[in-house]
Coordinates of C-alpha atoms and ligand atoms in Angstrom, one line a residue:
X24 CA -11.0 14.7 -9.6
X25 CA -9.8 11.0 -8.7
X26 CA -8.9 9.0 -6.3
X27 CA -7.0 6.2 -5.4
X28 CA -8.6 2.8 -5.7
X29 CA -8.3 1.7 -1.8
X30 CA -10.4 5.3 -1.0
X31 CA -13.1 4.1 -3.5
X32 CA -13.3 0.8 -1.8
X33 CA -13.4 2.5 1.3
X34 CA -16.6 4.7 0.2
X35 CA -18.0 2.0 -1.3
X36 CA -17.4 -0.1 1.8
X37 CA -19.4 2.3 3.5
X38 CA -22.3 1.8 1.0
X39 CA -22.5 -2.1 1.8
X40 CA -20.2 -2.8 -1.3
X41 CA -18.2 -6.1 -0.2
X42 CA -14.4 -5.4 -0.5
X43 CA -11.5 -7.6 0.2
X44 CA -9.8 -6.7 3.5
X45 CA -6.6 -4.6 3.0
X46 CA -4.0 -1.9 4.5
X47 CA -2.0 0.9 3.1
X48 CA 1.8 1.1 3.4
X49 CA 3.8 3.5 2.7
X50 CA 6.7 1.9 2.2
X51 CA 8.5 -2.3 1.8
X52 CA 8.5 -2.1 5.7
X53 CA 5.2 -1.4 6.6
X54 CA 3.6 -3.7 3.7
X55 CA 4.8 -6.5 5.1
X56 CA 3.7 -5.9 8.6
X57 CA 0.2 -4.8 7.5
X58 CA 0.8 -8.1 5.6
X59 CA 1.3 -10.0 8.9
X60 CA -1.4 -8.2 10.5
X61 CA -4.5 -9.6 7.9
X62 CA -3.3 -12.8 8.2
X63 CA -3.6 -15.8 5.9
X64 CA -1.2 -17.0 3.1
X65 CA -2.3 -15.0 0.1
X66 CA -1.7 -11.0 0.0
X67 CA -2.2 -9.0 -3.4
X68 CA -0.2 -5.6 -3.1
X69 CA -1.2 -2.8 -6.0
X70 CA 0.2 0.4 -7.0
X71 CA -2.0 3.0 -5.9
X72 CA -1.7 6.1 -8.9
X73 CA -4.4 7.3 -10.5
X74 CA -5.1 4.6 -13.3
X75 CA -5.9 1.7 -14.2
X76 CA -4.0 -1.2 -16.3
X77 CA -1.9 -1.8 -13.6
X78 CA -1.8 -5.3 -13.6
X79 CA 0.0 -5.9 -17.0
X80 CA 2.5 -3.1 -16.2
X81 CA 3.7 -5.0 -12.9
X82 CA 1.8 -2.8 -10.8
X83 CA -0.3 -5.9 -9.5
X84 CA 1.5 -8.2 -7.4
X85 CA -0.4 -11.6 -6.0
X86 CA 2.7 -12.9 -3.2
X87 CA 2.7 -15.8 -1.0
X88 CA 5.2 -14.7 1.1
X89 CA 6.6 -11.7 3.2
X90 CA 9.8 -12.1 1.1
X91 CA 7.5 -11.8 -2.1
X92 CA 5.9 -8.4 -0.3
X93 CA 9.0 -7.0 0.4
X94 CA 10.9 -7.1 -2.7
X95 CA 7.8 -6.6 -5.0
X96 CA 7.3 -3.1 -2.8
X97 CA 11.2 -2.7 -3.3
X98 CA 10.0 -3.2 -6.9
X99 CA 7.5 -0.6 -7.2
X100 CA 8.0 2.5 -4.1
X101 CA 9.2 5.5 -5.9
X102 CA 9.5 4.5 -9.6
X103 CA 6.8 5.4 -12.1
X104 CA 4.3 3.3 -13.0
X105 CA 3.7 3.7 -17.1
X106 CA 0.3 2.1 -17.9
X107 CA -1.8 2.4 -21.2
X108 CA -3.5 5.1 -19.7
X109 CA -0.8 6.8 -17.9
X110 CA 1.0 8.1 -20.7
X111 CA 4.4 7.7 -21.3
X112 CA 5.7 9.9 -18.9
X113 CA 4.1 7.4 -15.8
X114 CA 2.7 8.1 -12.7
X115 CA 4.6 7.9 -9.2
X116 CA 3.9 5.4 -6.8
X117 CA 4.4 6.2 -3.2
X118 CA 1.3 3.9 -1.5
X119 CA 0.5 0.7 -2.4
X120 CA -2.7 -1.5 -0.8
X121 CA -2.2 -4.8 0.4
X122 CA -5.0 -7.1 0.5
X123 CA -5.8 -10.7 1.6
X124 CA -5.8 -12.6 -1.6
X125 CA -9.5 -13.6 -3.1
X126 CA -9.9 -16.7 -4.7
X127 CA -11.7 -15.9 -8.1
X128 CA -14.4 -17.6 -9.5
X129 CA -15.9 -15.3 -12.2
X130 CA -15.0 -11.6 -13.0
X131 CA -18.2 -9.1 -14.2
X132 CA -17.2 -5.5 -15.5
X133 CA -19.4 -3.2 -13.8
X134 CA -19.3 0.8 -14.0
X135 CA -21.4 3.6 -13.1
X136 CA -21.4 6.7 -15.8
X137 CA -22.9 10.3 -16.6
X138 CA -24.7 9.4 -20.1
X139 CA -24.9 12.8 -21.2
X140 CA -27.6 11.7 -24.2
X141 CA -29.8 10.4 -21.8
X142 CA -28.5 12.9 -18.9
X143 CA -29.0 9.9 -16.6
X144 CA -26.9 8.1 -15.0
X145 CA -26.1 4.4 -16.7
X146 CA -24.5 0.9 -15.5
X147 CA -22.7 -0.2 -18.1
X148 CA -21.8 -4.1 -16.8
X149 CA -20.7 -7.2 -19.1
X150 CA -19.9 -10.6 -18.1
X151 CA -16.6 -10.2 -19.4
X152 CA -14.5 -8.5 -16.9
X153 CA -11.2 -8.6 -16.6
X154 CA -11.0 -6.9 -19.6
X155 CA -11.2 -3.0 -19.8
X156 CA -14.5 -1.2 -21.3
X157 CA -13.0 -0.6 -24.4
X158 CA -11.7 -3.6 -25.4
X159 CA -15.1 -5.4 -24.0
X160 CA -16.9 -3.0 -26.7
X161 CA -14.8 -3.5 -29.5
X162 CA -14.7 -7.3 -28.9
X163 CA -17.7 -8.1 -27.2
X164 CA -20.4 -5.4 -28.1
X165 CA -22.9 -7.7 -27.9
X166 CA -21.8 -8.9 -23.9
X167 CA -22.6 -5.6 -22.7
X168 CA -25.6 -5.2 -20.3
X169 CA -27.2 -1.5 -20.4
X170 CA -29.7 0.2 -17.8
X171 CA -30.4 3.9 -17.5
X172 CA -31.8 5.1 -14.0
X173 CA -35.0 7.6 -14.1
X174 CA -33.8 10.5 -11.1
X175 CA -36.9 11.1 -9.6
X176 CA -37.6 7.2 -8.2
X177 CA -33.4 6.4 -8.1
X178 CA -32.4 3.0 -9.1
X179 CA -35.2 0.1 -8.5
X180 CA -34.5 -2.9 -6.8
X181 CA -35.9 -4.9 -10.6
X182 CA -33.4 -3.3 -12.6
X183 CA -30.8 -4.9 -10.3
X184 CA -32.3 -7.9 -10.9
X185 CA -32.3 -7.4 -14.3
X186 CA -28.8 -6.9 -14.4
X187 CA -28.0 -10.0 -12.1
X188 CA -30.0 -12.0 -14.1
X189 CA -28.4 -10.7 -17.6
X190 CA -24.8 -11.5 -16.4
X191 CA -26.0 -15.1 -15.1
X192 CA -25.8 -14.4 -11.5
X193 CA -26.9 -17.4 -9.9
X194 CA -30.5 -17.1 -8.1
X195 CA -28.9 -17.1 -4.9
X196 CA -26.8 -14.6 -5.1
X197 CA -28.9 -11.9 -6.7
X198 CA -29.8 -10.1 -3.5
X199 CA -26.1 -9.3 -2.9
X200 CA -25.9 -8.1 -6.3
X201 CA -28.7 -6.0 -6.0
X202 CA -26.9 -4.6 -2.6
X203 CA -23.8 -4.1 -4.7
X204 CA -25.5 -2.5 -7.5
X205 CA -27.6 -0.5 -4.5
X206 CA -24.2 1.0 -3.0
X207 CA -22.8 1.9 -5.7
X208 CA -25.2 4.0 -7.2
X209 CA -25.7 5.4 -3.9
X210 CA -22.5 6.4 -3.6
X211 CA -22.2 7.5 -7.1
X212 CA -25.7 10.1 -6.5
X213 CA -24.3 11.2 -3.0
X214 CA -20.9 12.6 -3.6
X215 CA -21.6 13.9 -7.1
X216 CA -19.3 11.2 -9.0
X217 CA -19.1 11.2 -12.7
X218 CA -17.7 7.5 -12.7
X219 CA -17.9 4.6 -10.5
X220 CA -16.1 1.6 -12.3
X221 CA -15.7 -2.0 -10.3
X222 CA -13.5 -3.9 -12.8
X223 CA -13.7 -6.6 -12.0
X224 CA -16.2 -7.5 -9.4
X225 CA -15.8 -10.9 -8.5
X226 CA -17.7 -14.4 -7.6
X227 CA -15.7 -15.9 -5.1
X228 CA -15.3 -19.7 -4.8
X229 CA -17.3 -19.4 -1.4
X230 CA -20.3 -17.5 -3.5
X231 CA -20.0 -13.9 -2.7
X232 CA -19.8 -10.6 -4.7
X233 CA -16.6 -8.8 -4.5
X234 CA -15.1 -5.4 -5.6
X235 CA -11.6 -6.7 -6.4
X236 CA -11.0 -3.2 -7.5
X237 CA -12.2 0.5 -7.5
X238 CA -12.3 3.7 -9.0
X239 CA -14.2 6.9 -8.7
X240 CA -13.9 10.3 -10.3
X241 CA -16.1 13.4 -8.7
X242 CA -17.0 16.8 -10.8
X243 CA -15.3 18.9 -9.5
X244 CA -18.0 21.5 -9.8
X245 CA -19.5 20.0 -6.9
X246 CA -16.2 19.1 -4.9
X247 CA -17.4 22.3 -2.6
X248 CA -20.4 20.0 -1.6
X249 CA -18.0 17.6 -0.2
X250 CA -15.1 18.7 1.8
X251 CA -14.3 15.0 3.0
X252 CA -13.7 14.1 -0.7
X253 CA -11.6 17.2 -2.0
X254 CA -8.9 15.7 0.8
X255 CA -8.3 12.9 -0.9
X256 CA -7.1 15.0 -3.5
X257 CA -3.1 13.6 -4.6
X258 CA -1.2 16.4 -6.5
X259 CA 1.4 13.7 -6.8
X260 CA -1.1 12.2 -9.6
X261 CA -1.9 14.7 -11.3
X262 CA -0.3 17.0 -13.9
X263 CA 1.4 20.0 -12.4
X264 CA 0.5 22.7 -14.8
X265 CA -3.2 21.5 -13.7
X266 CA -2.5 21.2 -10.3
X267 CA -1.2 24.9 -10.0
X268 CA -4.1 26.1 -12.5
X269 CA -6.7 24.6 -10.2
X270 CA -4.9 26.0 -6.8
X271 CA -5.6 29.5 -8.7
X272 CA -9.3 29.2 -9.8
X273 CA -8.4 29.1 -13.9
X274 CA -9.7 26.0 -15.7
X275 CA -6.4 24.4 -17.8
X276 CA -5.8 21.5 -19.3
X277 CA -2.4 20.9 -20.6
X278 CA -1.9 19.4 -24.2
X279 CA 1.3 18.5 -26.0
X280 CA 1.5 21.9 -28.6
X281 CA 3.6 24.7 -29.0
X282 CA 1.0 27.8 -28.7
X283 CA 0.1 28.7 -25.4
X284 CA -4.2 30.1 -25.1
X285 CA -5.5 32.6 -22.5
X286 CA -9.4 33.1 -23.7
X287 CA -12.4 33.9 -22.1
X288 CA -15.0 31.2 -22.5
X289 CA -14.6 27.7 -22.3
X290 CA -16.3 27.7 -25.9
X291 CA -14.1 30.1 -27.5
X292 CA -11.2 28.5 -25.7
X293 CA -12.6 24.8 -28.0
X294 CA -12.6 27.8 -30.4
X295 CA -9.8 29.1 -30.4
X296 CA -7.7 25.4 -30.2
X297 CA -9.9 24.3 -33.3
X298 CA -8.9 27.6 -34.9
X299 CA -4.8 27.3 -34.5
X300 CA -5.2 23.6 -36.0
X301 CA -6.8 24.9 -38.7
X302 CA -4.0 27.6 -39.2
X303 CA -1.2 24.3 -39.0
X304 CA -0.4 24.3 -35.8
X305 CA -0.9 22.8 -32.2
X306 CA -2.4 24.3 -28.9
X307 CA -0.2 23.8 -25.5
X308 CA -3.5 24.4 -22.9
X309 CA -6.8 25.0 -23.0
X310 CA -7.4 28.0 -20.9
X311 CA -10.3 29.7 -19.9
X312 CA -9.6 32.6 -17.5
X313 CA -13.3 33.1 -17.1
X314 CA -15.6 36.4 -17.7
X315 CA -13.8 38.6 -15.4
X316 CA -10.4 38.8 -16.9
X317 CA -9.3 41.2 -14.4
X318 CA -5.7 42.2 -14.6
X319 CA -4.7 39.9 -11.9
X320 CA -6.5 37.1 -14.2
X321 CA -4.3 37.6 -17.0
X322 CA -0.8 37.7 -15.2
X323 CA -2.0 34.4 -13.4
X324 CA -2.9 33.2 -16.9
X325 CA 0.5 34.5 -17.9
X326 CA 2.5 32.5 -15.5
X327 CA 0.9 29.6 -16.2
X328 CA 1.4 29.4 -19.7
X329 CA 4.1 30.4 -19.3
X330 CA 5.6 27.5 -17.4
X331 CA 5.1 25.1 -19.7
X332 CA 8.2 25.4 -21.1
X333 CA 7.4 23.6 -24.6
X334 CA 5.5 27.2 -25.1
X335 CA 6.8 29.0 -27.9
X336 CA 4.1 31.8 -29.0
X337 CA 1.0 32.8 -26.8
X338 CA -2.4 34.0 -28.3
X339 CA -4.8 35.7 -26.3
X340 CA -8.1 35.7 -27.3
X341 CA -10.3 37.8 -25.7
X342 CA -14.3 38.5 -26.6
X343 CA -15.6 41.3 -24.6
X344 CA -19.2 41.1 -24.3
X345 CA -20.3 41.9 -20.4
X346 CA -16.5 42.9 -20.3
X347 CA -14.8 45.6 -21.7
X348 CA -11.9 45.7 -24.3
X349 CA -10.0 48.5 -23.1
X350 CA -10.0 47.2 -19.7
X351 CA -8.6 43.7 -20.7
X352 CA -6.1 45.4 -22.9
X353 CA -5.0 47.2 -19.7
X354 CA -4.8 43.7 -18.0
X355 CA -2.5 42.3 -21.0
X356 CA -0.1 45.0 -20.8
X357 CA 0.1 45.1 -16.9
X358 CA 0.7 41.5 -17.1
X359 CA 3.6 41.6 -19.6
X360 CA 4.9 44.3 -17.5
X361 CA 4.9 41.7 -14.5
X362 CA 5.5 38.5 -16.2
X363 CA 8.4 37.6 -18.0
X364 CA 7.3 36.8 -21.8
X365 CA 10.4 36.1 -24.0
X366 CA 8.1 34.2 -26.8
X367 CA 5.8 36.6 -29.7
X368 CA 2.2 37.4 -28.0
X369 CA -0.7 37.7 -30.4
X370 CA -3.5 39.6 -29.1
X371 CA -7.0 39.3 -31.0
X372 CA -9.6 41.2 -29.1
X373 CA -13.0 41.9 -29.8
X374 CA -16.4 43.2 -28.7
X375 CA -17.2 46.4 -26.2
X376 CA -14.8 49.3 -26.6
X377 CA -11.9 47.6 -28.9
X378 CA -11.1 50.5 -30.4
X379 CA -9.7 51.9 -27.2
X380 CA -8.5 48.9 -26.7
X381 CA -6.5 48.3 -29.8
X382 CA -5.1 51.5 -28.7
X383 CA -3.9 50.9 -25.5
X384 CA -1.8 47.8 -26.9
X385 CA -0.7 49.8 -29.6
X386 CA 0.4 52.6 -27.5
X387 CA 2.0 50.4 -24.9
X388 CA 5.5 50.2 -26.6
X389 CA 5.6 46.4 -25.8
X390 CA 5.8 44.5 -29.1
X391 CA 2.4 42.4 -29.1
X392 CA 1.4 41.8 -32.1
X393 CA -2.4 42.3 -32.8
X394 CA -5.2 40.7 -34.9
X395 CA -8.9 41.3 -35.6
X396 CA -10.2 38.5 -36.2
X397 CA -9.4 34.7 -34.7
X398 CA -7.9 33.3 -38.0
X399 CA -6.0 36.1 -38.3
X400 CA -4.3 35.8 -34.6
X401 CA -4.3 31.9 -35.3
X402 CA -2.3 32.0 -38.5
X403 CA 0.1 34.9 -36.9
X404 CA 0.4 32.7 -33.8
X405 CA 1.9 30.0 -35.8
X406 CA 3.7 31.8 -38.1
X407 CA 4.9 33.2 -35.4
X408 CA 6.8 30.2 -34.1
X409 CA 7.0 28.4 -38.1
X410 CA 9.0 31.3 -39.1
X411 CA 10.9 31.8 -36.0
X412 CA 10.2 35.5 -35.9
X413 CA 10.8 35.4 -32.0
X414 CA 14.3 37.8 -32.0
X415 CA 11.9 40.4 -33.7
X416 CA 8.5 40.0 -31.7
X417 CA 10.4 39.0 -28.5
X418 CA 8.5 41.0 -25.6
X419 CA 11.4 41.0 -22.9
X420 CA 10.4 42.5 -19.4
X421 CA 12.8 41.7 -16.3
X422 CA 11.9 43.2 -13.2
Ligands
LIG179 P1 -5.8 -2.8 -12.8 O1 -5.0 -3.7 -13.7 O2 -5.2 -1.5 -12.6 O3 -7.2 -2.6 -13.3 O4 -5.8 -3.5 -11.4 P2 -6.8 -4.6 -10.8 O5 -7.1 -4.2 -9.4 O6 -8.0 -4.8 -11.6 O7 -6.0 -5.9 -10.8 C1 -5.6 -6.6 -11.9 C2 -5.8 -8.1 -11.9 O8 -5.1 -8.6 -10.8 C3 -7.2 -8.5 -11.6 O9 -8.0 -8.5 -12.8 C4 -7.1 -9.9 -11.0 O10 -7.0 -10.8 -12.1 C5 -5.7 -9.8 -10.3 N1 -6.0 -9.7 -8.9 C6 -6.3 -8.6 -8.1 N2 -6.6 -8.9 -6.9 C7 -6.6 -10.2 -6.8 C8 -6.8 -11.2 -5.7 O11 -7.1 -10.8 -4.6 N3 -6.6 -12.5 -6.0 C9 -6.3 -12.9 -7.2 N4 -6.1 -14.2 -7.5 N5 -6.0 -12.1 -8.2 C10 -6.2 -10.7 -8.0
LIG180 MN1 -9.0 -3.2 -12.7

């Protein structure tokens, strides 16, 4: 999950992380009074969606005046805000942040990751910030600064030092970056973040170490640990297939394709997507309805699927190893009787009992057509849609 970039700073603030001082607003109005109320003659108001690039798509705005405030807000409250890493389609904007200007000096790139080949966590930091992590890597390989933290002792105070010293942080101020480095890792270890990124962190022309911006993104496998962050959850950012698929306990992801997946397994659900490109076509989720697959499961999964409306054949792929194939078969055919499935369903089941549960499909009277094997459902799947079969295959159930 992630956040916006004023409730980073506000966690991080928390962990002795030096942030500018700053306000929300929720709309023109209120920016400019929250302007008024930090004072000074320099306010920086940003976009808060969930990601980053914001500054060179006008999401950034440094003002002088309220004037400036007020019609840069006008500017930005309600549209979408389309960033390189937005997609085209743009995220909303209905808060922005206004800070007291900074006056820059420097700009590091600092972030916190999960390195998965190390399973530690790793600061990734170059003296090149300002720019983002990829274009740092494909530009500047050799700027970036590496250090991997051993779990059982945590991050030591010399690999902070290390660091500071690597990006040229002058002598004096390496304690605050040690401090900085400090409270972000704690705050990375203590809410079970998979990401802390601080680009960029400023010097300051009166020598201190700032986090001109923020963003952190939690597991959500661990969100139950940490009620105060799953309410900073914003379903306005995020996708709303995901949103409702998260709301019901089924792990989706929605991609761009035409053939809609219900699997069990998150592996046979990479499976089964790896499986329909091979057959020439292209998935519309990745779904994995888990090891239950209870009835209920699969006319959730259904619904889902089924509201993407880009969906044109579905494929349900189900491996029954703890489970049972007649029982799942029962769930596919109660769900069709529930759901309303105008596009060809593919059923491919296997493992425990699939005799009986061929049979059930078979004897159901609803038109799903059924595969052995996972080529076989993926190549039916998109011949399926390819040949436009879907007046013949069409499984129509109004109630
Ligand atoms: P991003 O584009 O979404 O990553 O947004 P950032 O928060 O990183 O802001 C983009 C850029 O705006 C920064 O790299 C800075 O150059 C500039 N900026 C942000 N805050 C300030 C500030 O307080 N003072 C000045 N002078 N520039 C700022
Ligand atoms: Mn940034």
């Amino acid at each position: 999950m992630d956040i916006h970039e004023y409730q980073a700073k506000e966690i991080l603030a928390g962990f002795g992380v030096d942030v500018p001082a700053g306000a929300l607003a929720y709309s023109p109005e209120q920016a400019t009074y929250r302007a008024r109320e930090l004072g000074g003659d320099l306010w920086v108001v940003k976009a808060q969606v969930h990601a980053g690039g914001r500054g060179k798509a006008g999401g950034v705005k440094v003002c002088t005046t309220e004037a400036e405030i007020q019609n840069g807000c006008e500017e930005m409250f309600g549209r979408k805000l389309v960033t390189h890493q937005t997609g085209p389609e743009g995220k909303g904007i209905y808060r922005v942040y206004v800070e007291a200007g900074v006056p820059i000096e420097r700009e590091i790139y600092l972030g916190f990751v999960l390195d998965r080949s190390s399973q530690r966590v790793m600061i990734v930091a170059s003296a090149e910030g300002g720019m983002e992590i990829e274009e740092i890597s494909a530009e500047k390989p050799e700027s970036i600064v590496r250090a991997t933290v051993e779990p059982a002792v945590g991050l030591q105070d010399f690999q902070c030092r290390q660091i500071a010293f690597k990006l040229g942080i002058e002598p004096a101020m390496t304690q605050q970056m040690v401090r900085t480095l400090q409270g972000c890792y704690r705050a990375f270890r203590e809410h079970d973040a998979t990401m802390v990124e601080i680009n960029p962190l400023v010097v300051t022309g009166d020598s201190r170490i700032v986090a001109l911006d923020a963003k952190m993104t939690f597991d959500d496998n661990a969100l139950f640990r940490h009620p105060q962050i799953a309410e900073l959850r914003d379903k306005s950012q995020e996708d709303p297939r995901e949103s409702r698929a998260a709301d019901r306990g089924l792990s989706y992801v929605g991609l761009e394709g035409n053939i809609g997946c219900i699997v069990n397994g998150a592996g046979l659900a990479m499976a089964t997507m790896d499986t329909i490109k091979m057959a020439g076509g292209e998935p519309a989720n990745f779904l994995d309805i888990g090891g239950g697959a209870t009835p209920e499961r699969v006319a959730k999964a259904f619904r889902l699927v089924m509201s993407d409306s880009n969906v044109q054949a579905v494929l349900v792929n189900i491996f029954a190893g703890i489970n049972r194939c007649d029982w799942v078969a029962k769930g596919v055919v109660q769900a069709l009787e529930e759901v309303q499935v105008d596009v060809p369903v593919i059923v491919r089941l296997a493992g425990t009992n699939v005799e009986e549960g061929q049979k059930i499909l078979a004897q159901s009277g609803l038109p799903i057509i059924r595969a052995s094997t996972l080529m076989e459902a993926a190549e039916r799947a998109v011949g399926a849609w390819q040949n436009d079969l879907s007046h013949e295959t069409n499984v129509r159930v109004v109630k």
